[in-house]
């Protein structure tokens, strides 16, 4: 199956990626330096770095919306460090991920962390922490939003007023 | 005493509070006072706001940094993800569009961010402010003869343009190695020293793929330097090494296991603190290692 290249699709895709933060995408010369150092590509998630940029630059966006590779990006920024063109591929990956997320193409794990973040101020919240903390001689509650109502209120205000607030997770 | 806001994040206070306790124990005798950042939240984690909207990410990170600003202190954190998230948010606040959105959200929450607090990883504070000589002098049990595989973790190494303190060459990091060697132990180079452990988004997306690169890293350590233990500078790497090795052994991917400690746990033990407080929670049995670290024969003779 061949891919039809249209100027409109390419322009629209680059515009969306740029708006979500992948502003360097046009500077890519497809050298592959980024892919060579990417741990997630090594682990078997191919659509990152050079290949993701290639797909986006030919206007593939909706076509790859279910692609899991972007969620396996470690945000390690090895790619951005070595890119000779200043593309900052990690920011392109995250821009694409933001496109997916805002179209609700996300995993249940992300949904749970968002609900926890809103409810407690912590994305990785547990129910057993009090005993663990007391066991090592610490106060049962850490001095964070779990024990500070004002701080939690502030976090909730930000989450309820931001763009994510409209997506209906919490 | 120099004060630093101790940014806890999520994993350390909830899942590995013995790491939190080890940080609270080692810093004061070294002349650094960790100050509580009351009301701090998640940094926010990569899979949350940073995956949706840069402005929201920056607002949440800047609210955390504003707490330190009010206290008049810089920030130190033991979690590499928190370090990366806060450092990059600070960096992105130079982008006027992102900053505008973040400032608006912060104003609604009644907070102001000025950018006056620097963000450091605890290894930065240990390496730059305290220094290896002072650490060596504080050690009560010398670790000579122990071989350590160090794991600095990704977010403390890259991207260097967002960090106040950086390695000369992040692909050949040496800060954690220096800190480990200050105890008398040796921390030789191994070929995958900078490689990712596979935790984070990779593990959430595919446990199998994450475990494969962890196994490759472990084999590199074992075959090249045969370490007595792994010391990590990242709490997430720590959890990956601690929680996954037994599974890898059961599935035949590796035929050994290597006990693991977070750096301040290792240092706290070498400084003589109680293992029941500073190294008490782990999936792997590391009692023999802890006994060896605090072996009376290693005690420094008072002169
Ligand atoms: S290193 Fe930079 S220029 Fe080369 S392929 Fe990657 S993003 Fe493109
Ligand atoms: S930031 Fe993501 S895409 Fe870039 S090298 Fe790291 S894992 Fe790969």
mmCIF file of C-alpha atoms in Angstrom, chain B residues 10-299:
data_model
loop_
_atom_site.group_PDB
_atom_site.id
_atom_site.type_symbol
_atom_site.label_atom_id
_atom_site.label_comp_id
_atom_site.label_asym_id
_atom_site.label_seq_id
_atom_site.Cartn_x
_atom_site.Cartn_y
_atom_site.Cartn_z
ATOM 1 C CA UNK B 10 6.356 10.129 45.102
ATOM 2 C CA UNK B 11 8.322 6.883 44.955
ATOM 3 C CA UNK B 12 10.774 7.729 47.727
ATOM 4 C CA UNK B 13 8.296 8.811 50.456
ATOM 5 C CA UNK B 14 5.655 6.193 49.585
ATOM 6 C CA UNK B 15 7.524 3.127 48.324
ATOM 7 C CA UNK B 16 11.083 3.524 49.580
ATOM 8 C CA UNK B 17 10.933 5.671 52.738
ATOM 9 C CA UNK B 18 14.171 4.017 53.893
ATOM 10 C CA UNK B 19 15.830 6.007 51.088
ATOM 11 C CA UNK B 20 14.213 9.180 52.465
ATOM 12 C CA UNK B 21 15.468 8.277 55.923
ATOM 13 C CA UNK B 22 18.989 7.652 54.554
ATOM 14 C CA UNK B 23 19.016 11.135 52.988
ATOM 15 C CA UNK B 24 17.800 12.696 56.230
ATOM 16 C CA UNK B 25 20.575 10.888 58.113
ATOM 17 C CA UNK B 26 23.641 11.430 55.915
ATOM 18 C CA UNK B 27 23.361 15.135 55.114
ATOM 19 C CA UNK B 28 23.481 16.861 58.540
ATOM 20 C CA UNK B 29 26.816 15.284 59.626
ATOM 21 C CA UNK B 30 28.192 16.437 56.261
ATOM 22 C CA UNK B 31 27.123 20.033 56.910
ATOM 23 C CA UNK B 32 23.956 20.167 54.800
ATOM 24 C CA UNK B 33 20.542 20.575 56.369
ATOM 25 C CA UNK B 34 17.600 19.130 54.389
ATOM 26 C CA UNK B 35 14.560 21.377 54.861
ATOM 27 C CA UNK B 36 11.005 20.070 54.370
ATOM 28 C CA UNK B 37 9.112 21.546 51.414
ATOM 29 C CA UNK B 38 5.665 21.566 53.009
ATOM 30 C CA UNK B 39 2.860 21.113 50.501
ATOM 31 C CA UNK B 40 5.064 19.905 47.637
ATOM 32 C CA UNK B 41 3.409 17.512 45.194
ATOM 33 C CA UNK B 42 4.418 15.106 42.433
ATOM 34 C CA UNK B 43 6.985 16.762 40.155
ATOM 35 C CA UNK B 44 4.629 15.985 37.906
ATOM 36 C CA UNK B 45 5.597 12.552 36.525
ATOM 37 C CA UNK B 46 6.354 12.160 32.784
ATOM 38 C CA UNK B 47 3.170 10.185 32.094
ATOM 39 C CA UNK B 48 0.923 12.898 33.541
ATOM 40 C CA UNK B 49 0.923 16.620 32.683
ATOM 41 C CA UNK B 50 4.163 16.532 30.598
ATOM 42 C CA UNK B 51 2.397 14.086 28.248
ATOM 43 C CA UNK B 52 -0.548 16.472 27.770
ATOM 44 C CA UNK B 53 0.400 20.099 28.016
ATOM 45 C CA UNK B 54 3.684 21.907 28.597
ATOM 46 C CA UNK B 55 2.059 24.871 30.367
ATOM 47 C CA UNK B 56 0.334 22.642 32.935
ATOM 48 C CA UNK B 57 3.568 20.714 33.484
ATOM 49 C CA UNK B 58 5.431 23.961 34.122
ATOM 50 C CA UNK B 59 2.703 25.308 36.419
ATOM 51 C CA UNK B 60 2.828 22.195 38.619
ATOM 52 C CA UNK B 61 6.646 22.111 38.649
ATOM 53 C CA UNK B 62 6.889 25.839 39.325
ATOM 54 C CA UNK B 63 4.449 25.552 42.221
ATOM 55 C CA UNK B 64 6.895 23.075 43.765
ATOM 56 C CA UNK B 65 9.847 25.341 43.046
ATOM 57 C CA UNK B 66 7.930 28.342 44.466
ATOM 58 C CA UNK B 67 7.779 26.544 47.823
ATOM 59 C CA UNK B 68 11.587 26.477 47.912
ATOM 60 C CA UNK B 69 11.712 30.105 46.761
ATOM 61 C CA UNK B 70 9.570 31.121 49.727
ATOM 62 C CA UNK B 71 11.899 29.233 52.047
ATOM 63 C CA UNK B 72 14.881 30.941 50.428
ATOM 64 C CA UNK B 73 16.601 27.654 49.589
ATOM 65 C CA UNK B 74 17.742 25.725 46.523
ATOM 66 C CA UNK B 75 16.218 22.310 45.868
ATOM 67 C CA UNK B 76 17.777 18.865 46.039
ATOM 68 C CA UNK B 77 16.040 15.654 45.068
ATOM 69 C CA UNK B 78 16.993 11.970 45.104
ATOM 70 C CA UNK B 79 14.678 10.987 42.261
ATOM 71 C CA UNK B 80 16.112 11.382 38.770
ATOM 72 C CA UNK B 81 12.693 11.828 37.182
ATOM 73 C CA UNK B 82 11.862 14.651 39.586
ATOM 74 C CA UNK B 83 15.258 16.171 38.852
ATOM 75 C CA UNK B 84 14.683 15.978 35.091
ATOM 76 C CA UNK B 85 11.114 17.251 35.252
ATOM 77 C CA UNK B 86 11.916 20.228 37.504
ATOM 78 C CA UNK B 87 15.108 21.163 35.619
ATOM 79 C CA UNK B 88 13.389 21.040 32.242
ATOM 80 C CA UNK B 89 10.347 22.950 33.474
ATOM 81 C CA UNK B 90 12.695 25.668 34.715
ATOM 82 C CA UNK B 91 14.353 25.646 31.299
ATOM 83 C CA UNK B 92 11.008 25.862 29.417
ATOM 84 C CA UNK B 93 9.957 28.860 31.504
ATOM 85 C CA UNK B 94 12.271 30.870 29.213
ATOM 86 C CA UNK B 95 9.735 30.243 26.415
ATOM 87 C CA UNK B 96 7.292 33.187 26.680
ATOM 88 C CA UNK B 97 4.225 31.224 25.522
ATOM 89 C CA UNK B 98 4.745 28.369 27.959
ATOM 90 C CA UNK B 99 5.585 30.815 30.750
ATOM 91 C CA UNK B 100 2.427 32.837 30.154
ATOM 92 C CA UNK B 101 0.190 29.797 30.519
ATOM 93 C CA UNK B 102 2.098 28.588 33.589
ATOM 94 C CA UNK B 103 2.023 31.986 35.317
ATOM 95 C CA UNK B 104 -1.726 32.262 34.742
ATOM 96 C CA UNK B 105 -2.373 28.864 36.311
ATOM 97 C CA UNK B 106 -0.019 29.633 39.190
ATOM 98 C CA UNK B 107 -1.823 32.913 39.863
ATOM 99 C CA UNK B 108 -5.116 30.996 40.148
ATOM 100 C CA UNK B 109 -3.435 28.757 42.736
ATOM 101 C CA UNK B 110 -2.117 31.819 44.596
ATOM 102 C CA UNK B 111 1.558 31.115 43.876
ATOM 103 C CA UNK B 112 4.327 33.163 42.289
ATOM 104 C CA UNK B 113 7.355 31.695 40.553
ATOM 105 C CA UNK B 114 10.463 33.802 40.028
ATOM 106 C CA UNK B 115 13.072 31.177 39.151
ATOM 107 C CA UNK B 116 15.304 32.018 42.103
ATOM 108 C CA UNK B 117 15.676 28.423 43.387
ATOM 109 C CA UNK B 118 18.187 26.158 41.620
ATOM 110 C CA UNK B 119 17.441 22.469 41.158
ATOM 111 C CA UNK B 120 20.070 19.883 42.083
ATOM 112 C CA UNK B 121 20.257 16.151 42.316
ATOM 113 C CA UNK B 122 21.515 14.929 45.699
ATOM 114 C CA UNK B 123 24.656 13.560 44.011
ATOM 115 C CA UNK B 124 25.393 17.104 42.809
ATOM 116 C CA UNK B 125 25.222 18.430 46.359
ATOM 117 C CA UNK B 126 27.375 15.562 47.606
ATOM 118 C CA UNK B 127 29.926 15.945 44.822
ATOM 119 C CA UNK B 128 30.169 19.729 44.536
ATOM 120 C CA UNK B 129 29.198 21.216 47.908
ATOM 121 C CA UNK B 130 30.362 18.498 50.249
ATOM 122 C CA UNK B 131 33.082 16.817 48.238
ATOM 123 C CA UNK B 132 34.631 13.370 48.331
ATOM 124 C CA UNK B 133 37.219 14.249 51.014
ATOM 125 C CA UNK B 134 34.590 15.200 53.542
ATOM 126 C CA UNK B 135 32.588 12.096 52.681
ATOM 127 C CA UNK B 136 35.682 9.912 53.110
ATOM 128 C CA UNK B 137 36.295 11.507 56.521
ATOM 129 C CA UNK B 138 32.704 10.806 57.649
ATOM 130 C CA UNK B 139 32.833 7.105 56.778
ATOM 131 C CA UNK B 140 32.939 4.849 59.857
ATOM 132 C CA UNK B 141 33.252 1.582 57.937
ATOM 133 C CA UNK B 142 35.766 1.637 55.057
ATOM 134 C CA UNK B 143 34.566 -0.242 52.012
ATOM 135 C CA UNK B 144 37.955 -1.243 50.591
ATOM 136 C CA UNK B 145 37.802 -4.451 48.611
ATOM 137 C CA UNK B 146 34.153 -4.098 47.605
ATOM 138 C CA UNK B 147 33.447 -3.783 43.887
ATOM 139 C CA UNK B 148 30.474 -1.639 42.957
ATOM 140 C CA UNK B 149 28.627 -1.339 39.644
ATOM 141 C CA UNK B 150 27.362 2.232 39.508
ATOM 142 C CA UNK B 151 24.123 3.274 37.831
ATOM 143 C CA UNK B 152 23.695 7.042 37.659
ATOM 144 C CA UNK B 153 20.382 6.948 35.747
ATOM 145 C CA UNK B 154 19.341 8.819 32.604
ATOM 146 C CA UNK B 155 17.799 12.057 33.835
ATOM 147 C CA UNK B 156 20.841 13.178 35.792
ATOM 148 C CA UNK B 157 22.972 12.862 32.637
ATOM 149 C CA UNK B 158 20.888 14.423 29.838
ATOM 150 C CA UNK B 159 19.892 16.935 28.540
ATOM 151 C CA UNK B 160 22.923 18.885 29.712
ATOM 152 C CA UNK B 161 21.503 22.215 28.499
ATOM 153 C CA UNK B 162 18.836 22.102 31.227
ATOM 154 C CA UNK B 163 21.184 21.403 34.150
ATOM 155 C CA UNK B 164 23.166 23.626 36.462
ATOM 156 C CA UNK B 165 25.729 20.862 37.102
ATOM 157 C CA UNK B 166 26.686 18.394 34.422
ATOM 158 C CA UNK B 167 29.131 15.584 33.742
ATOM 159 C CA UNK B 168 32.091 16.467 31.475
ATOM 160 C CA UNK B 169 30.930 13.623 29.240
ATOM 161 C CA UNK B 170 27.503 12.268 30.173
ATOM 162 C CA UNK B 171 28.186 9.114 28.143
ATOM 163 C CA UNK B 172 31.105 8.383 30.549
ATOM 164 C CA UNK B 173 29.716 9.669 33.842
ATOM 165 C CA UNK B 174 32.004 9.782 36.884
ATOM 166 C CA UNK B 175 30.290 11.698 39.711
ATOM 167 C CA UNK B 176 28.606 8.663 41.233
ATOM 168 C CA UNK B 177 31.791 6.628 40.750
ATOM 169 C CA UNK B 178 33.755 9.282 42.681
ATOM 170 C CA UNK B 179 31.162 9.296 45.463
ATOM 171 C CA UNK B 180 31.219 5.511 45.783
ATOM 172 C CA UNK B 181 35.028 5.441 45.759
ATOM 173 C CA UNK B 182 35.106 7.999 48.586
ATOM 174 C CA UNK B 183 34.041 5.114 50.863
ATOM 175 C CA UNK B 184 37.060 3.039 49.833
ATOM 176 C CA UNK B 185 35.125 0.749 47.475
ATOM 177 C CA UNK B 186 36.094 0.528 43.825
ATOM 178 C CA UNK B 187 33.640 1.364 41.036
ATOM 179 C CA UNK B 188 35.247 0.254 37.771
ATOM 180 C CA UNK B 189 34.006 1.210 34.329
ATOM 181 C CA UNK B 190 31.832 -1.286 32.437
ATOM 182 C CA UNK B 191 30.708 -0.944 28.856
ATOM 183 C CA UNK B 192 26.999 -0.339 29.552
ATOM 184 C CA UNK B 193 27.632 2.101 32.403
ATOM 185 C CA UNK B 194 25.422 4.775 30.822
ATOM 186 C CA UNK B 195 22.729 2.369 29.568
ATOM 187 C CA UNK B 196 19.108 2.745 30.595
ATOM 188 C CA UNK B 197 17.691 0.266 33.158
ATOM 189 C CA UNK B 198 14.338 0.019 31.400
ATOM 190 C CA UNK B 199 12.138 1.486 34.160
ATOM 191 C CA UNK B 200 9.637 4.260 33.470
ATOM 192 C CA UNK B 201 7.500 4.572 30.372
ATOM 193 C CA UNK B 202 9.266 1.630 28.778
ATOM 194 C CA UNK B 203 8.253 -0.727 31.586
ATOM 195 C CA UNK B 204 4.707 0.622 31.711
ATOM 196 C CA UNK B 205 4.399 -0.018 27.965
ATOM 197 C CA UNK B 206 6.032 -3.463 27.890
ATOM 198 C CA UNK B 207 7.450 -5.324 30.874
ATOM 199 C CA UNK B 208 9.067 -7.889 28.541
ATOM 200 C CA UNK B 209 10.988 -5.315 26.529
ATOM 201 C CA UNK B 210 11.996 -3.427 29.654
ATOM 202 C CA UNK B 211 13.322 -6.625 31.241
ATOM 203 C CA UNK B 212 15.381 -7.464 28.149
ATOM 204 C CA UNK B 213 17.445 -4.304 28.336
ATOM 205 C CA UNK B 214 17.764 -4.656 32.098
ATOM 206 C CA UNK B 215 19.112 -8.185 31.580
ATOM 207 C CA UNK B 216 21.648 -6.939 29.020
ATOM 208 C CA UNK B 217 22.831 -4.313 31.491
ATOM 209 C CA UNK B 218 23.096 -6.824 34.345
ATOM 210 C CA UNK B 219 25.094 -9.268 32.198
ATOM 211 C CA UNK B 220 27.476 -6.487 31.226
ATOM 212 C CA UNK B 221 28.050 -5.687 34.893
ATOM 213 C CA UNK B 222 28.500 -9.325 35.876
ATOM 214 C CA UNK B 223 30.785 -10.368 33.032
ATOM 215 C CA UNK B 224 32.980 -7.276 33.025
ATOM 216 C CA UNK B 225 33.429 -6.325 36.671
ATOM 217 C CA UNK B 226 31.668 -9.023 38.752
ATOM 218 C CA UNK B 227 30.373 -6.524 41.347
ATOM 219 C CA UNK B 228 29.486 -7.237 44.983
ATOM 220 C CA UNK B 229 26.648 -4.753 44.693
ATOM 221 C CA UNK B 230 24.973 -2.189 42.469
ATOM 222 C CA UNK B 231 24.734 1.392 43.715
ATOM 223 C CA UNK B 232 22.239 3.655 41.965
ATOM 224 C CA UNK B 233 21.847 7.410 42.027
ATOM 225 C CA UNK B 234 18.247 7.095 40.835
ATOM 226 C CA UNK B 235 15.369 5.785 42.938
ATOM 227 C CA UNK B 236 13.559 4.411 39.875
ATOM 228 C CA UNK B 237 16.609 2.471 38.669
ATOM 229 C CA UNK B 238 16.912 1.228 42.239
ATOM 230 C CA UNK B 239 13.390 -0.185 42.149
ATOM 231 C CA UNK B 240 13.905 -1.762 38.737
ATOM 232 C CA UNK B 241 17.125 -3.536 39.827
ATOM 233 C CA UNK B 242 15.644 -4.612 43.153
ATOM 234 C CA UNK B 243 12.274 -5.816 41.917
ATOM 235 C CA UNK B 244 13.147 -7.455 38.607
ATOM 236 C CA UNK B 245 16.250 -9.566 39.113
ATOM 237 C CA UNK B 246 14.471 -12.488 40.781
ATOM 238 C CA UNK B 247 12.032 -12.651 37.865
ATOM 239 C CA UNK B 248 14.896 -12.556 35.354
ATOM 240 C CA UNK B 249 16.607 -15.383 37.171
ATOM 241 C CA UNK B 250 13.419 -17.428 37.318
ATOM 242 C CA UNK B 251 12.956 -17.063 33.570
ATOM 243 C CA UNK B 252 16.573 -18.066 32.899
ATOM 244 C CA UNK B 253 17.678 -14.686 31.481
ATOM 245 C CA UNK B 254 20.386 -14.428 34.161
ATOM 246 C CA UNK B 255 21.920 -17.046 36.459
ATOM 247 C CA UNK B 256 22.998 -14.674 39.237
ATOM 248 C CA UNK B 257 21.585 -11.753 41.208
ATOM 249 C CA UNK B 258 23.397 -8.682 42.489
ATOM 250 C CA UNK B 259 22.123 -6.836 45.570
ATOM 251 C CA UNK B 260 21.360 -3.153 45.113
ATOM 252 C CA UNK B 261 21.449 -0.035 47.276
ATOM 253 C CA UNK B 262 20.591 3.566 46.549
ATOM 254 C CA UNK B 263 23.685 5.782 47.028
ATOM 255 C CA UNK B 264 22.640 7.469 50.279
ATOM 256 C CA UNK B 265 21.696 4.060 51.682
ATOM 257 C CA UNK B 266 25.174 2.769 50.878
ATOM 258 C CA UNK B 267 26.732 5.881 52.396
ATOM 259 C CA UNK B 268 24.463 5.793 55.459
ATOM 260 C CA UNK B 269 25.485 2.186 56.121
ATOM 261 C CA UNK B 270 29.156 3.101 55.685
ATOM 262 C CA UNK B 271 28.597 5.989 58.107
ATOM 263 C CA UNK B 272 27.250 3.508 60.642
ATOM 264 C CA UNK B 273 23.533 4.248 60.590
ATOM 265 C CA UNK B 274 20.991 1.597 61.545
ATOM 266 C CA UNK B 275 20.078 -0.655 58.591
ATOM 267 C CA UNK B 276 16.572 -1.036 60.066
ATOM 268 C CA UNK B 277 16.063 2.645 59.275
ATOM 269 C CA UNK B 278 18.165 3.334 56.189
ATOM 270 C CA UNK B 279 18.090 0.064 54.223
ATOM 271 C CA UNK B 280 15.081 -1.900 55.438
ATOM 272 C CA UNK B 281 12.764 -2.328 52.452
ATOM 273 C CA UNK B 282 13.717 -4.483 49.490
ATOM 274 C CA UNK B 283 12.442 -7.343 47.387
ATOM 275 C CA UNK B 284 15.870 -9.008 47.377
ATOM 276 C CA UNK B 285 17.566 -10.331 50.490
ATOM 277 C CA UNK B 286 20.604 -8.143 51.066
ATOM 278 C CA UNK B 287 21.281 -8.934 54.725
ATOM 279 C CA UNK B 288 24.658 -10.552 53.967
ATOM 280 C CA UNK B 289 25.770 -7.491 52.025
ATOM 281 C CA UNK B 290 24.654 -5.108 54.776
ATOM 282 C CA UNK B 291 26.479 -7.200 57.384
ATOM 283 C CA UNK B 292 29.604 -7.057 55.224
ATOM 284 C CA UNK B 293 29.378 -3.265 54.797
ATOM 285 C CA UNK B 294 29.130 -2.881 58.576
ATOM 286 C CA UNK B 295 31.607 -5.679 59.328
ATOM 287 C CA UNK B 296 33.455 -4.626 62.531
ATOM 288 C CA UNK B 297 36.731 -5.424 60.744
ATOM 289 C CA UNK B 298 35.976 -2.470 58.440
ATOM 290 C CA UNK B 299 35.567 0.002 61.325
#
